């Protein structure tokens, strides 16, 4: 499968949030304002790509040769948690501007199931290194796309006259449902196994 | 007292309806009632076990590394459940797929460890785990049954609606999950408000 197809399918067809339901917590948590959504998007793209590369390398250089594949879950979550800490420290040193923009979102990413999800999917689909890279990056971009679209809609909803009991999360969920419906239009675009 | 902790977990601390935590499995696996229950039971077992261990070791964990410790404890139990389900309930394990290992990052479980088990004794923590876990299972079951009935016309694979009923397939597709949960949260808001007026 060509890399372009893989990328498009990860971004649009099998969108992480709207089709696979990964990363729902930040999707609803930080989507109230467009600015924070953008910050979260960049933090996720950054961490997701790096975490996938590292977990993929660990899987094929340590876990499989030593027959430790059953430790996958524990190892991955530890890698992701410490990676997030490390990335936070490095960014703080290298680029204080970026740190100020991403700062608060980095710790939140540890519990973002999209990160662990993409790491596990990479192994499940038996991806080669470059396929893994394209898929992880595409998934992160797809997550960002959904998050930015959704937060723009939510900013508008703030101004609308929503029935009292629907205010807040109920209307947000229904909006997400309609957005997911729109994304289903991409289903026929590409078929991925 | 213990009974009260259990009941509190069912409704007041309900992860899905009240705290809106652990949404990924809630939306993803509730395509049918049975899947919802399986996911709920798996999460409950992990929750009770992790609550138990966290409450036992709460005094020996330095507070700075407590969150990583909790995550390792939870990950260990998730691995056990994952392997057990794969061995004894292979079909359902296949359906739930990715979401079994992802119980690790279910914020509900980490949330209970941090906010309850790390401050309470063993028996209270077990009761809390059971209450919250069963509340979570009920929510998944409710969501799963609604989606299965509307989307497939059946419940637990028994067809209960007449032949004339045209299933709305959208309900078992991803958008249906969001919309159903939106309406359920609306109902929760409504019921809560009625409760307040009575007081």
Coordinates of C-alpha atoms in Angstrom, one line a residue, chain A residues 27-28 31-32 150 153-154 157-158 162 166-179, chain B residues 178-179 181-182 185:
Chain A
X27 CA -11.3 15.7 22.6
X28 CA -14.0 16.8 25.0
X31 CA -12.1 21.6 22.8
X32 CA -13.8 24.6 24.4
X150 CA -14.9 20.4 16.8
X153 CA -18.0 24.4 16.2
X154 CA -18.2 24.5 20.0
X157 CA -22.5 26.7 20.1
X158 CA -21.5 28.8 23.1
X162 CA -29.4 25.6 23.6
X166 CA -28.7 20.1 26.8
X167 CA -26.2 22.7 27.8
X168 CA -22.6 21.6 28.2
X169 CA -21.7 18.0 27.5
X170 CA -25.0 16.6 26.1
X171 CA -25.0 19.0 23.1
X172 CA -21.2 18.5 22.7
X173 CA -21.8 14.8 22.3
X174 CA -24.6 15.2 19.8
X175 CA -22.4 17.7 17.9
X176 CA -19.6 15.2 17.8
X177 CA -22.1 12.6 16.5
X178 CA -23.0 14.8 13.6
X179 CA -19.3 15.5 12.9
Chain B
X178 CA -22.0 10.0 20.4
X179 CA -25.7 10.8 19.8
X181 CA -24.6 9.2 25.0
X182 CA -25.6 12.9 24.3
X185 CA -26.5 12.8 29.5

